mmCIF file of C-alpha atoms in Angstrom:
data_model
loop_
_atom_site.group_PDB
_atom_site.id
_atom_site.type_symbol
_atom_site.label_atom_id
_atom_site.label_comp_id
_atom_site.label_asym_id
_atom_site.label_seq_id
_atom_site.Cartn_x
_atom_site.Cartn_y
_atom_site.Cartn_z
ATOM 1 C CA MET M 92 -47.265 -30.391 -127.597
ATOM 2 C CA THR M 93 -46.235 -29.550 -131.182
ATOM 3 C CA ALA M 94 -44.066 -26.585 -132.346
ATOM 4 C CA THR M 95 -46.164 -25.131 -135.490
ATOM 5 C CA ILE M 96 -44.129 -22.763 -138.024
ATOM 6 C CA MET M 97 -46.138 -20.218 -139.563
ATOM 7 C CA PRO M 98 -47.644 -19.214 -141.885
ATOM 8 C CA ALA M 99 -47.353 -22.024 -144.317
ATOM 9 C CA HIS M 100 -49.628 -24.403 -143.029
ATOM 10 C CA LEU M 101 -52.493 -22.208 -141.743
ATOM 11 C CA SER M 102 -54.914 -20.413 -143.821
ATOM 12 C CA ALA M 103 -56.233 -16.953 -142.786
ATOM 13 C CA PRO M 104 -59.849 -16.116 -142.841
ATOM 14 C CA THR M 105 -60.987 -15.020 -146.178
ATOM 15 C CA LEU M 106 -63.576 -12.178 -145.515
ATOM 16 C CA LYS M 107 -64.220 -9.358 -147.587
ATOM 17 C CA PRO M 108 -62.381 -6.267 -146.358
ATOM 18 C CA GLY M 109 -64.964 -3.748 -144.459
ATOM 19 C CA THR M 110 -66.959 -7.107 -142.928
ATOM 20 C CA ASP M 111 -67.682 -7.276 -139.489
ATOM 21 C CA CYS M 112 -65.037 -10.011 -138.227
ATOM 22 C CA ARG M 113 -65.625 -10.010 -134.128
ATOM 23 C CA HIS M 114 -66.332 -14.030 -134.666
ATOM 24 C CA ALA M 115 -62.939 -14.601 -136.389
ATOM 25 C CA PHE M 116 -61.177 -12.546 -133.995
ATOM 26 C CA GLN M 117 -62.794 -13.639 -130.881
ATOM 27 C CA ALA M 118 -62.258 -17.722 -131.885
ATOM 28 C CA ALA M 119 -58.032 -16.625 -132.078
ATOM 29 C CA TYR M 120 -58.361 -14.574 -129.138
ATOM 30 C CA GLU M 121 -59.742 -17.686 -127.046
ATOM 31 C CA ASN M 122 -57.412 -19.941 -128.828
ATOM 32 C CA ARG M 123 -54.162 -18.697 -126.780
ATOM 33 C CA TYR M 124 -52.940 -20.783 -123.983
ATOM 34 C CA THR M 125 -54.126 -19.315 -120.481
ATOM 35 C CA TRP M 126 -53.785 -20.612 -116.851
ATOM 36 C CA ASP M 127 -57.122 -21.939 -115.528
ATOM 37 C CA PRO M 128 -58.349 -20.117 -112.339
ATOM 38 C CA GLY M 129 -56.890 -22.949 -110.140
ATOM 39 C CA PHE M 130 -53.026 -22.238 -111.227
ATOM 40 C CA PRO M 131 -51.162 -22.495 -107.669
ATOM 41 C CA GLY M 132 -48.011 -20.799 -108.686
ATOM 42 C CA TYR M 133 -45.189 -22.474 -109.185
ATOM 43 C CA ARG M 134 -41.224 -22.107 -108.077
ATOM 44 C CA GLY M 135 -37.811 -23.085 -109.362
ATOM 45 C CA ARG M 136 -34.220 -22.181 -109.765
ATOM 46 C CA CYS M 137 -33.217 -19.341 -112.562
ATOM 47 C CA GLU M 138 -30.224 -18.852 -115.018
ATOM 48 C CA VAL M 139 -29.296 -15.908 -116.669
ATOM 49 C CA THR M 140 -26.442 -15.950 -119.278
ATOM 50 C CA SER M 141 -25.253 -12.532 -120.825
ATOM 51 C CA GLY M 142 -22.170 -11.135 -122.184
ATOM 52 C CA GLY M 143 -20.720 -14.675 -121.349
ATOM 53 C CA ASN M 144 -21.628 -14.749 -117.818
ATOM 54 C CA THR M 145 -24.292 -16.503 -116.338
ATOM 55 C CA VAL M 146 -25.493 -15.770 -112.471
ATOM 56 C CA THR M 147 -28.220 -18.321 -110.659
ATOM 57 C CA GLY M 148 -30.986 -17.644 -108.127
ATOM 58 C CA ASP M 149 -34.407 -18.944 -107.368
ATOM 59 C CA PHE M 150 -37.478 -17.741 -107.900
ATOM 60 C CA GLN M 151 -41.156 -18.096 -107.494
ATOM 61 C CA VAL M 152 -44.388 -16.782 -109.160
ATOM 62 C CA GLY M 153 -47.611 -16.954 -106.518
ATOM 63 C CA PRO M 154 -51.131 -17.728 -107.373
ATOM 64 C CA ASP M 155 -51.845 -14.400 -107.427
ATOM 65 C CA LEU M 156 -49.305 -13.960 -109.946
ATOM 66 C CA LYS M 157 -46.678 -12.042 -108.091
ATOM 67 C CA ALA M 158 -42.949 -12.755 -108.853
ATOM 68 C CA ARG M 159 -40.140 -12.936 -106.152
ATOM 69 C CA VAL M 160 -36.888 -13.842 -107.159
ATOM 70 C CA GLU M 161 -33.419 -14.041 -104.786
ATOM 71 C CA GLY M 162 -29.880 -15.186 -104.967
ATOM 72 C CA LEU M 163 -29.139 -12.744 -107.693
ATOM 73 C CA SER M 164 -26.077 -10.481 -106.227
ATOM 74 C CA ASP M 165 -26.435 -8.381 -109.725
ATOM 75 C CA GLN M 166 -29.677 -6.570 -109.141
ATOM 76 C CA ASP M 167 -30.135 -5.691 -112.840
ATOM 77 C CA LEU M 168 -30.178 -9.015 -113.970
ATOM 78 C CA ALA M 169 -32.596 -10.077 -111.153
ATOM 79 C CA LYS M 170 -34.819 -6.961 -112.164
ATOM 80 C CA ALA M 171 -34.671 -8.525 -115.684
ATOM 81 C CA VAL M 172 -35.700 -12.075 -114.435
ATOM 82 C CA HIS M 173 -38.559 -10.336 -112.527
ATOM 83 C CA ASN M 174 -39.588 -8.694 -115.637
ATOM 84 C CA GLN M 175 -39.489 -12.153 -117.780
ATOM 85 C CA LEU M 176 -41.878 -13.522 -115.098
ATOM 86 C CA TRP M 177 -43.913 -10.482 -115.067
ATOM 87 C CA GLU M 178 -44.514 -11.011 -118.784
ATOM 88 C CA VAL M 179 -44.949 -14.598 -118.787
ATOM 89 C CA ALA M 180 -47.728 -14.466 -116.085
ATOM 90 C CA ILE M 181 -49.169 -11.379 -117.527
ATOM 91 C CA HIS M 182 -49.867 -13.095 -120.963
ATOM 92 C CA ARG M 183 -51.286 -16.238 -119.460
ATOM 93 C CA VAL M 184 -54.155 -14.220 -117.176
ATOM 94 C CA ARG M 185 -57.184 -15.752 -118.410
ATOM 95 C CA ARG M 186 -60.049 -12.471 -119.238
ATOM 96 C CA PRO M 187 -63.098 -12.887 -120.951
ATOM 97 C CA PHE M 188 -63.334 -11.762 -124.693
ATOM 98 C CA ALA M 189 -66.134 -9.694 -123.529
ATOM 99 C CA GLN M 190 -64.168 -7.899 -120.552
ATOM 100 C CA VAL M 191 -61.469 -7.027 -122.552
ATOM 101 C CA HIS M 192 -63.088 -5.768 -125.948
ATOM 102 C CA GLY M 193 -66.951 -5.567 -125.251
ATOM 103 C CA ASP M 194 -66.368 -1.935 -125.938
ATOM 104 C CA ASN M 195 -64.666 -2.720 -129.428
ATOM 105 C CA GLY M 196 -65.822 -3.396 -133.081
ATOM 106 C CA PHE M 197 -63.796 -5.411 -135.497
ATOM 107 C CA VAL M 198 -63.717 -4.723 -139.344
ATOM 108 C CA ALA M 199 -61.562 -7.143 -141.947
ATOM 109 C CA GLY M 200 -59.153 -5.341 -143.690
ATOM 110 C CA ASP M 201 -56.647 -6.764 -145.961
ATOM 111 C CA THR M 202 -55.034 -9.886 -146.416
ATOM 112 C CA ASN M 203 -51.429 -10.666 -146.623
ATOM 113 C CA PRO M 204 -48.907 -13.635 -146.043
ATOM 114 C CA VAL M 205 -48.876 -12.853 -142.168
ATOM 115 C CA GLY M 206 -53.082 -13.114 -142.042
ATOM 116 C CA MET M 207 -55.744 -11.045 -142.413
ATOM 117 C CA GLU M 208 -56.077 -7.593 -140.978
ATOM 118 C CA VAL M 209 -58.177 -6.952 -137.841
ATOM 119 C CA ILE M 210 -58.950 -3.132 -137.617
ATOM 120 C CA VAL M 211 -60.022 -1.892 -134.347
ATOM 121 C CA THR M 212 -62.949 0.223 -134.140
ATOM 122 C CA GLY M 213 -64.663 1.552 -130.702
ATOM 123 C CA LYS M 214 -62.782 2.217 -127.799
ATOM 124 C CA ALA M 215 -59.427 1.043 -128.384
ATOM 125 C CA ALA M 216 -59.577 2.642 -132.053
ATOM 126 C CA GLY M 217 -56.120 2.330 -133.835
ATOM 127 C CA ASP M 218 -55.194 -0.657 -132.848
ATOM 128 C CA ARG M 219 -54.764 -3.478 -135.296
ATOM 129 C CA TYR M 220 -54.383 -7.088 -135.470
ATOM 130 C CA ARG M 221 -53.740 -10.230 -137.797
ATOM 131 C CA ILE M 222 -54.855 -13.405 -137.441
ATOM 132 C CA ARG M 223 -54.158 -16.401 -138.911
ATOM 133 C CA GLY M 224 -55.470 -19.582 -138.685
ATOM 134 C CA ASN M 225 -57.113 -19.181 -135.103
ATOM 135 C CA VAL M 226 -53.716 -17.564 -134.142
ATOM 136 C CA VAL M 227 -52.809 -14.034 -133.671
ATOM 137 C CA THR M 228 -50.037 -13.269 -135.579
ATOM 138 C CA MET M 229 -49.605 -9.527 -135.336
ATOM 139 C CA VAL M 230 -50.394 -7.245 -132.724
ATOM 140 C CA HIS M 231 -50.213 -3.254 -132.922
ATOM 141 C CA ARG M 232 -51.379 -1.555 -129.908
ATOM 142 C CA HIS M 233 -51.112 2.138 -128.633
ATOM 143 C CA ILE M 234 -49.949 1.679 -124.541
ATOM 144 C CA HIS M 235 -49.399 4.331 -122.469
ATOM 145 C CA GLY M 236 -48.226 6.657 -125.360
ATOM 146 C CA GLN M 237 -46.510 4.270 -127.251
ATOM 147 C CA VAL M 238 -47.199 1.587 -129.984
ATOM 148 C CA VAL M 239 -45.962 -1.747 -129.265
ATOM 149 C CA THR M 240 -46.163 -3.985 -132.636
ATOM 150 C CA ILE M 241 -45.444 -8.059 -132.304
ATOM 151 C CA HIS M 242 -45.220 -10.521 -135.230
ATOM 152 C CA THR M 243 -45.386 -14.049 -134.300
ATOM 153 C CA ASP M 244 -43.476 -16.461 -136.116
ATOM 154 C CA ALA M 245 -44.152 -19.677 -134.452
ATOM 155 C CA VAL M 246 -46.270 -21.081 -132.096
ATOM 156 C CA THR M 247 -45.975 -23.913 -129.926
ATOM 157 C CA GLU M 248 -49.538 -25.871 -129.549
ATOM 158 C CA THR M 249 -50.683 -27.556 -126.726
ATOM 159 C CA ASP M 250 -54.625 -29.109 -125.814
ATOM 160 C CA ALA M 251 -55.318 -26.152 -124.295
ATOM 161 C CA GLY M 252 -54.382 -23.380 -126.898
ATOM 162 C CA TYR M 253 -51.132 -21.917 -128.737
ATOM 163 C CA LEU M 254 -47.872 -20.453 -127.177
ATOM 164 C CA SER M 255 -46.158 -17.890 -128.949
ATOM 165 C CA ARG M 256 -42.932 -19.290 -130.028
ATOM 166 C CA HIS M 257 -41.009 -17.062 -131.909
ATOM 167 C CA TYR M 258 -41.607 -13.638 -132.195
ATOM 168 C CA ARG M 259 -40.514 -10.245 -132.665
ATOM 169 C CA SER M 260 -41.275 -6.962 -130.988
ATOM 170 C CA ARG M 261 -40.515 -3.153 -131.253
ATOM 171 C CA TYR M 262 -41.927 0.017 -129.791
ATOM 172 C CA SER M 263 -42.495 2.843 -131.724
ATOM 173 C CA ASP M 264 -44.180 6.804 -130.787
ATOM 174 C CA SER M 265 -47.779 6.788 -131.425
ATOM 175 C CA ARG M 266 -47.599 10.035 -132.765
ATOM 176 C CA SER M 267 -44.663 10.400 -134.900
ATOM 177 C CA GLY M 268 -44.023 6.499 -135.851
ATOM 178 C CA GLU M 269 -40.458 6.792 -134.944
ATOM 179 C CA PHE M 270 -39.140 3.299 -133.852
ATOM 180 C CA LEU M 271 -37.983 3.887 -129.791
ATOM 181 C CA GLY M 272 -35.331 1.334 -129.834
ATOM 182 C CA PRO M 273 -34.047 -1.767 -131.772
ATOM 183 C CA GLU M 274 -36.299 -5.111 -132.526
ATOM 184 C CA GLN M 275 -36.066 -7.564 -130.069
ATOM 185 C CA GLN M 276 -36.077 -11.333 -131.171
ATOM 186 C CA LEU M 277 -37.405 -13.859 -128.765
ATOM 187 C CA SER M 278 -37.263 -17.699 -129.028
ATOM 188 C CA ASP M 279 -39.131 -19.605 -126.268
ATOM 189 C CA THR M 280 -39.736 -23.145 -125.065
ATOM 190 C CA PHE M 281 -41.930 -24.300 -122.315
ATOM 191 C CA ALA M 282 -42.438 -26.995 -119.829
ATOM 192 C CA LEU M 283 -45.215 -28.753 -118.492
ATOM 193 C CA LEU M 284 -45.848 -28.748 -114.610
ATOM 194 C CA SER M 285 -47.199 -31.386 -112.743
ATOM 195 C CA SER M 286 -50.079 -29.320 -111.827
ATOM 196 C CA GLY M 287 -51.026 -29.311 -115.487
ATOM 197 C CA HIS M 288 -49.933 -26.151 -116.726
ATOM 198 C CA TRP M 289 -47.313 -24.867 -119.140
ATOM 199 C CA THR M 290 -45.138 -22.174 -118.533
ATOM 200 C CA LEU M 291 -41.678 -20.415 -119.411
ATOM 201 C CA GLN M 292 -38.826 -22.860 -119.243
ATOM 202 C CA GLU M 293 -36.163 -20.924 -121.420
ATOM 203 C CA ARG M 294 -36.131 -17.285 -123.062
ATOM 204 C CA LEU M 295 -33.451 -16.338 -125.603
ATOM 205 C CA ILE M 296 -33.816 -12.683 -126.762
ATOM 206 C CA ARG M 297 -31.281 -11.330 -129.302
ATOM 207 C CA CYS M 298 -31.494 -7.414 -129.620
ATOM 208 C CA ASP M 299 -29.258 -5.257 -131.645
ATOM 209 C CA GLY M 300 -26.312 -7.782 -131.723
ATOM 210 C CA ASN M 301 -26.772 -9.048 -127.821
ATOM 211 C CA GLU M 302 -28.163 -12.153 -126.516
ATOM 212 C CA GLN M 303 -29.447 -12.625 -123.090
ATOM 213 C CA ILE M 304 -31.185 -16.194 -122.050
ATOM 214 C CA PHE M 305 -33.344 -16.853 -119.482
ATOM 215 C CA ARG M 306 -33.598 -20.372 -118.264
ATOM 216 C CA PHE M 307 -36.083 -21.364 -115.427
ATOM 217 C CA LEU M 308 -34.939 -25.026 -114.364
ATOM 218 C CA ASP M 309 -36.631 -27.570 -111.490
ATOM 219 C CA LEU M 310 -39.825 -26.191 -111.678
ATOM 220 C CA TYR M 311 -42.386 -27.429 -109.361
ATOM 221 C CA PRO M 312 -46.337 -25.946 -108.537
ATOM 222 C CA LEU M 313 -46.446 -24.489 -105.013
ATOM 223 C CA GLY M 314 -47.293 -26.808 -102.449
ATOM 224 C CA SER M 315 -45.723 -29.712 -103.985
ATOM 225 C CA GLN M 316 -42.700 -31.807 -102.682
ATOM 226 C CA ASN M 317 -39.503 -31.943 -104.768
ATOM 227 C CA PRO M 318 -39.044 -35.629 -105.900
#
């Protein structure tokens, strides 16, 4: 597993604006790291550091990707841990490209240092992406009346695809374009389970001058015995 900073070493596709770019976008989509259908779930300890204080608990993510958090007396922090585990799991779900994007078209836009713009037509018209070197470097998606924009600045490469390592996200109003809060800056590190599945080990979130660190330790696949 190696860490890769972008966009220095990656080259963007060089398609003429207006050209169909489904193949290029599909290649980047399918290069994301996802869990295979045999994912067994996993468990471990969790630590949350916020405002200079650290609290600990236990957690489990099942094969159905549902998370359970125990032992954290602070319910707000317990919810925050649960939300992080849910985000990890939802991004590891493996869905065929045709299932997700079968009703969409993809047209090349301009190319800048972030990558080549992918303009979505069809069912998800209004969404946009940028791709560079088989990596999705920017996501601009409409979700429940809001728009989330995510820029990926660095990835961790595995033998089975890439994981976003350093990235920034921000929500905005889908009509006015006004921001709905400050930008979040996230840095992730990963661990390899004995089952052969990569998962989140630590996440640092910086937002509006504040920091939170989520650590997931002593990680074991469900059904395995602790050493």
